[in-house]
Amino acid sequence: MTRHPHPLLYLDLLRSALREDLGGSGDLTTDAIVPEGEEATAELVSRGSGRIAGIRIALDTLRLLDPQLDTEARVDDGSDVESGTTVARLSGQARAILSGERVALNLLGRLSGIATAARDAAAEAAKHGAVIAGTRKTTPGLRLLERYALRVGGATDHRFGLDDAVLIKDNHVAFAGGLRQAIERAQAGVGHMVKIEAEVDSLAQLEEALELGVDLVLLDNMSLDELRQAVRINDGRATLEASGGIALANIAEIAATGVNVLSIGGLTHSVTALDVALDFPGESKK
């Protein structure tokens, strides 16, 4: 089971999102229409099929507006649901529910969309013993939650941030004056606990990187034949990661080349959110 982020790591983010939506005057519509103190029961309902991620996060969003909100998650993160499934039920201050609805649904829908896409991608890669990794192409400020959703979907982590590991890309190589110089500087500049990955776009660069003893090699936009050759050249020495132009339709054939990891930025930067709604199944009460 994927470990849920501790609330202390994301509550400030939720507060910021609510402040953005409420602005300086609060919810003008709800405050004008719904009497103060009125209570209601509502349900979070999936309008599409997919994998759920972010139930607790959505409910925590609403609890920031009504700390006494009574909530019941009907499914756990990681559950695959069909359209029409009630994923949570909540009762409390009607104003709080209505005012926090959009932020809660935005987060739940986006995280569930990411988890769903990651689930489908991971299943294709697993057919050939490879894994799917997300990237740093996340929504600014939402990386913690989006990377959590990737794990819920079955993907693995790449670097969380710039301080996790060394990833030498083409611009670093250009500034260093060559791949060898960049790798040697990185090896001299970090401790023995830090892994080093080098991005290469040719088999010659791959051989150079392997000669210098890098831990991982990112094979950038290589053809299927080049990927197969890279696996043979590598012969198990480093972890091989394929990247660039990877989509659900070609994951299986890329994984079949023998690479270890397929990294896909599209799982976060251009994913389609799962449609989730908030419904009031019964009349509110004072």
Short mmCIF file of N, CA and C in Angstrom, two decimals, residues 7-80:
data_model
loop_
_atom_site.label_atom_id
_atom_site.label_comp_id
_atom_site.label_asym_id
_atom_site.label_seq_id
_atom_site.Cartn_x
_atom_site.Cartn_y
_atom_site.Cartn_z
N PRO A 7 -0.24 15.01 6.63
CA PRO A 7 -0.97 16.26 6.40
C PRO A 7 -0.14 17.53 6.58
N LEU A 8 0.84 17.50 7.48
CA LEU A 8 1.66 18.69 7.69
C LEU A 8 2.40 19.09 6.41
N LEU A 9 2.59 18.14 5.50
CA LEU A 9 3.32 18.42 4.28
C LEU A 9 2.46 19.09 3.22
N TYR A 10 1.13 19.03 3.37
CA TYR A 10 0.28 19.61 2.32
C TYR A 10 -0.83 20.54 2.81
N LEU A 11 -1.02 20.68 4.12
CA LEU A 11 -2.11 21.54 4.60
C LEU A 11 -1.92 23.00 4.19
N ASP A 12 -0.69 23.47 4.20
CA ASP A 12 -0.45 24.86 3.77
C ASP A 12 -0.84 25.04 2.31
N LEU A 13 -0.59 24.02 1.50
CA LEU A 13 -0.98 24.08 0.09
C LEU A 13 -2.50 24.19 -0.03
N LEU A 14 -3.22 23.40 0.77
CA LEU A 14 -4.69 23.45 0.73
C LEU A 14 -5.20 24.82 1.18
N ARG A 15 -4.58 25.36 2.22
CA ARG A 15 -4.99 26.68 2.70
C ARG A 15 -4.79 27.73 1.62
N SER A 16 -3.65 27.65 0.93
CA SER A 16 -3.35 28.61 -0.13
C SER A 16 -4.37 28.50 -1.26
N ALA A 17 -4.74 27.28 -1.62
CA ALA A 17 -5.71 27.09 -2.69
C ALA A 17 -7.08 27.64 -2.30
N LEU A 18 -7.46 27.45 -1.05
CA LEU A 18 -8.75 27.99 -0.58
C LEU A 18 -8.72 29.51 -0.54
N ARG A 19 -7.60 30.08 -0.08
CA ARG A 19 -7.49 31.55 -0.05
C ARG A 19 -7.59 32.12 -1.46
N GLU A 20 -6.98 31.43 -2.42
CA GLU A 20 -7.04 31.89 -3.80
C GLU A 20 -8.47 31.93 -4.30
N ASP A 21 -9.26 30.92 -3.96
CA ASP A 21 -10.64 30.84 -4.45
C ASP A 21 -11.58 31.78 -3.70
N LEU A 22 -11.36 31.92 -2.40
CA LEU A 22 -12.25 32.76 -1.59
C LEU A 22 -11.94 34.25 -1.75
N GLY A 23 -10.71 34.56 -2.13
CA GLY A 23 -10.35 35.95 -2.35
C GLY A 23 -10.50 36.80 -1.10
N GLY A 24 -10.77 38.08 -1.31
CA GLY A 24 -10.86 39.00 -0.17
C GLY A 24 -12.24 39.10 0.45
N SER A 25 -13.25 38.62 -0.28
CA SER A 25 -14.63 38.80 0.20
C SER A 25 -15.35 37.50 0.50
N GLY A 26 -14.68 36.36 0.30
CA GLY A 26 -15.34 35.09 0.58
C GLY A 26 -16.27 34.67 -0.54
N ASP A 27 -17.06 33.67 -0.27
CA ASP A 27 -17.98 33.09 -1.25
C ASP A 27 -19.26 33.91 -1.30
N LEU A 28 -19.31 34.89 -2.20
CA LEU A 28 -20.46 35.79 -2.26
C LEU A 28 -21.77 35.05 -2.54
N THR A 29 -21.71 34.06 -3.42
CA THR A 29 -22.92 33.34 -3.81
C THR A 29 -23.48 32.53 -2.65
N THR A 30 -22.63 31.70 -2.07
CA THR A 30 -23.09 30.83 -0.99
C THR A 30 -23.52 31.63 0.23
N ASP A 31 -22.75 32.65 0.58
CA ASP A 31 -23.07 33.44 1.77
C ASP A 31 -24.39 34.19 1.60
N ALA A 32 -24.74 34.53 0.36
CA ALA A 32 -26.00 35.24 0.13
C ALA A 32 -27.21 34.30 0.13
N ILE A 33 -26.98 33.05 -0.26
CA ILE A 33 -28.10 32.13 -0.45
C ILE A 33 -28.30 31.16 0.71
N VAL A 34 -27.22 30.69 1.30
CA VAL A 34 -27.32 29.65 2.34
C VAL A 34 -27.23 30.29 3.72
N PRO A 35 -28.24 30.08 4.57
CA PRO A 35 -28.22 30.67 5.91
C PRO A 35 -27.04 30.15 6.73
N GLU A 36 -26.47 31.01 7.53
CA GLU A 36 -25.39 30.60 8.42
C GLU A 36 -25.91 29.55 9.40
N GLY A 37 -25.11 28.52 9.61
CA GLY A 37 -25.48 27.47 10.55
C GLY A 37 -26.26 26.32 9.94
N GLU A 38 -26.69 26.45 8.70
CA GLU A 38 -27.43 25.35 8.06
C GLU A 38 -26.48 24.20 7.76
N GLU A 39 -26.98 23.00 8.00
CA GLU A 39 -26.18 21.80 7.79
C GLU A 39 -26.71 21.01 6.60
N ALA A 40 -25.83 20.18 6.03
CA ALA A 40 -26.22 19.37 4.88
C ALA A 40 -25.35 18.12 4.82
N THR A 41 -25.85 17.15 4.10
CA THR A 41 -25.10 15.94 3.80
C THR A 41 -24.84 15.89 2.31
N ALA A 42 -23.62 15.56 1.93
CA ALA A 42 -23.24 15.53 0.52
C ALA A 42 -22.42 14.28 0.22
N GLU A 43 -22.29 13.99 -1.06
CA GLU A 43 -21.50 12.85 -1.50
C GLU A 43 -20.54 13.27 -2.60
N LEU A 44 -19.34 12.69 -2.58
CA LEU A 44 -18.41 12.83 -3.69
C LEU A 44 -18.62 11.63 -4.59
N VAL A 45 -18.94 11.88 -5.85
CA VAL A 45 -19.33 10.82 -6.77
C VAL A 45 -18.45 10.87 -8.02
N SER A 46 -17.90 9.71 -8.40
CA SER A 46 -17.12 9.64 -9.63
C SER A 46 -18.06 9.60 -10.82
N ARG A 47 -17.82 10.49 -11.78
CA ARG A 47 -18.62 10.52 -13.00
C ARG A 47 -17.95 9.74 -14.14
N GLY A 48 -16.79 9.17 -13.86
CA GLY A 48 -16.09 8.36 -14.84
C GLY A 48 -15.45 7.18 -14.15
N SER A 49 -14.91 6.26 -14.93
CA SER A 49 -14.22 5.11 -14.35
C SER A 49 -12.72 5.41 -14.28
N GLY A 50 -12.08 4.95 -13.23
CA GLY A 50 -10.66 5.20 -13.08
C GLY A 50 -10.17 4.79 -11.71
N ARG A 51 -8.93 5.17 -11.41
CA ARG A 51 -8.33 4.87 -10.11
C ARG A 51 -8.36 6.11 -9.24
N ILE A 52 -8.82 5.93 -8.03
CA ILE A 52 -8.98 7.05 -7.10
C ILE A 52 -7.67 7.35 -6.37
N ALA A 53 -7.35 8.63 -6.31
CA ALA A 53 -6.23 9.11 -5.49
C ALA A 53 -6.60 10.49 -4.96
N GLY A 54 -6.42 10.71 -3.67
CA GLY A 54 -6.66 12.02 -3.08
C GLY A 54 -7.93 12.16 -2.27
N ILE A 55 -8.55 11.03 -1.88
CA ILE A 55 -9.78 11.11 -1.07
C ILE A 55 -9.52 11.88 0.22
N ARG A 56 -8.52 11.48 0.95
CA ARG A 56 -8.23 12.13 2.23
C ARG A 56 -7.87 13.60 2.03
N ILE A 57 -7.16 13.88 0.95
CA ILE A 57 -6.74 15.26 0.67
C ILE A 57 -7.96 16.13 0.39
N ALA A 58 -8.91 15.61 -0.39
CA ALA A 58 -10.13 16.36 -0.67
C ALA A 58 -10.93 16.61 0.61
N LEU A 59 -11.03 15.61 1.45
CA LEU A 59 -11.78 15.77 2.69
C LEU A 59 -11.06 16.71 3.67
N ASP A 60 -9.74 16.66 3.68
CA ASP A 60 -8.97 17.59 4.52
C ASP A 60 -9.19 19.03 4.06
N THR A 61 -9.36 19.23 2.75
CA THR A 61 -9.64 20.56 2.23
C THR A 61 -10.94 21.11 2.82
N LEU A 62 -11.97 20.30 2.82
CA LEU A 62 -13.26 20.73 3.34
C LEU A 62 -13.22 20.91 4.85
N ARG A 63 -12.43 20.09 5.53
CA ARG A 63 -12.34 20.20 7.00
C ARG A 63 -11.64 21.48 7.43
N LEU A 64 -10.84 22.08 6.54
CA LEU A 64 -10.23 23.36 6.88
C LEU A 64 -11.30 24.45 7.03
N LEU A 65 -12.42 24.30 6.33
CA LEU A 65 -13.51 25.27 6.43
C LEU A 65 -14.53 24.87 7.49
N ASP A 66 -14.60 23.61 7.82
CA ASP A 66 -15.48 23.12 8.89
C ASP A 66 -14.76 22.01 9.63
N PRO A 67 -14.02 22.35 10.70
CA PRO A 67 -13.25 21.35 11.44
C PRO A 67 -14.11 20.24 12.03
N GLN A 68 -15.42 20.48 12.18
CA GLN A 68 -16.31 19.48 12.75
C GLN A 68 -16.98 18.62 11.67
N LEU A 69 -16.57 18.78 10.45
CA LEU A 69 -17.17 18.03 9.35
C LEU A 69 -17.06 16.53 9.61
N ASP A 70 -18.17 15.83 9.45
CA ASP A 70 -18.20 14.37 9.62
C ASP A 70 -17.99 13.73 8.26
N THR A 71 -16.95 12.96 8.09
CA THR A 71 -16.62 12.41 6.78
C THR A 71 -16.50 10.89 6.83
N GLU A 72 -16.82 10.27 5.71
CA GLU A 72 -16.68 8.82 5.58
C GLU A 72 -16.20 8.51 4.16
N ALA A 73 -14.99 8.03 4.05
CA ALA A 73 -14.48 7.60 2.76
C ALA A 73 -15.08 6.23 2.44
N ARG A 74 -15.72 6.13 1.29
CA ARG A 74 -16.34 4.86 0.89
C ARG A 74 -15.36 3.95 0.15
N VAL A 75 -14.30 4.51 -0.39
CA VAL A 75 -13.25 3.73 -1.04
C VAL A 75 -11.91 4.28 -0.58
N ASP A 76 -10.87 3.49 -0.73
CA ASP A 76 -9.52 3.91 -0.39
C ASP A 76 -8.79 4.38 -1.64
N ASP A 77 -7.79 5.22 -1.46
CA ASP A 77 -6.91 5.56 -2.57
C ASP A 77 -6.34 4.26 -3.14
N GLY A 78 -6.29 4.18 -4.45
CA GLY A 78 -5.83 2.96 -5.09
C GLY A 78 -6.97 2.08 -5.57
N SER A 79 -8.20 2.44 -5.21
CA SER A 79 -9.36 1.68 -5.66
C SER A 79 -9.71 2.05 -7.10
N ASP A 80 -10.09 1.06 -7.87
CA ASP A 80 -10.58 1.29 -9.23
C ASP A 80 -12.10 1.32 -9.17
#
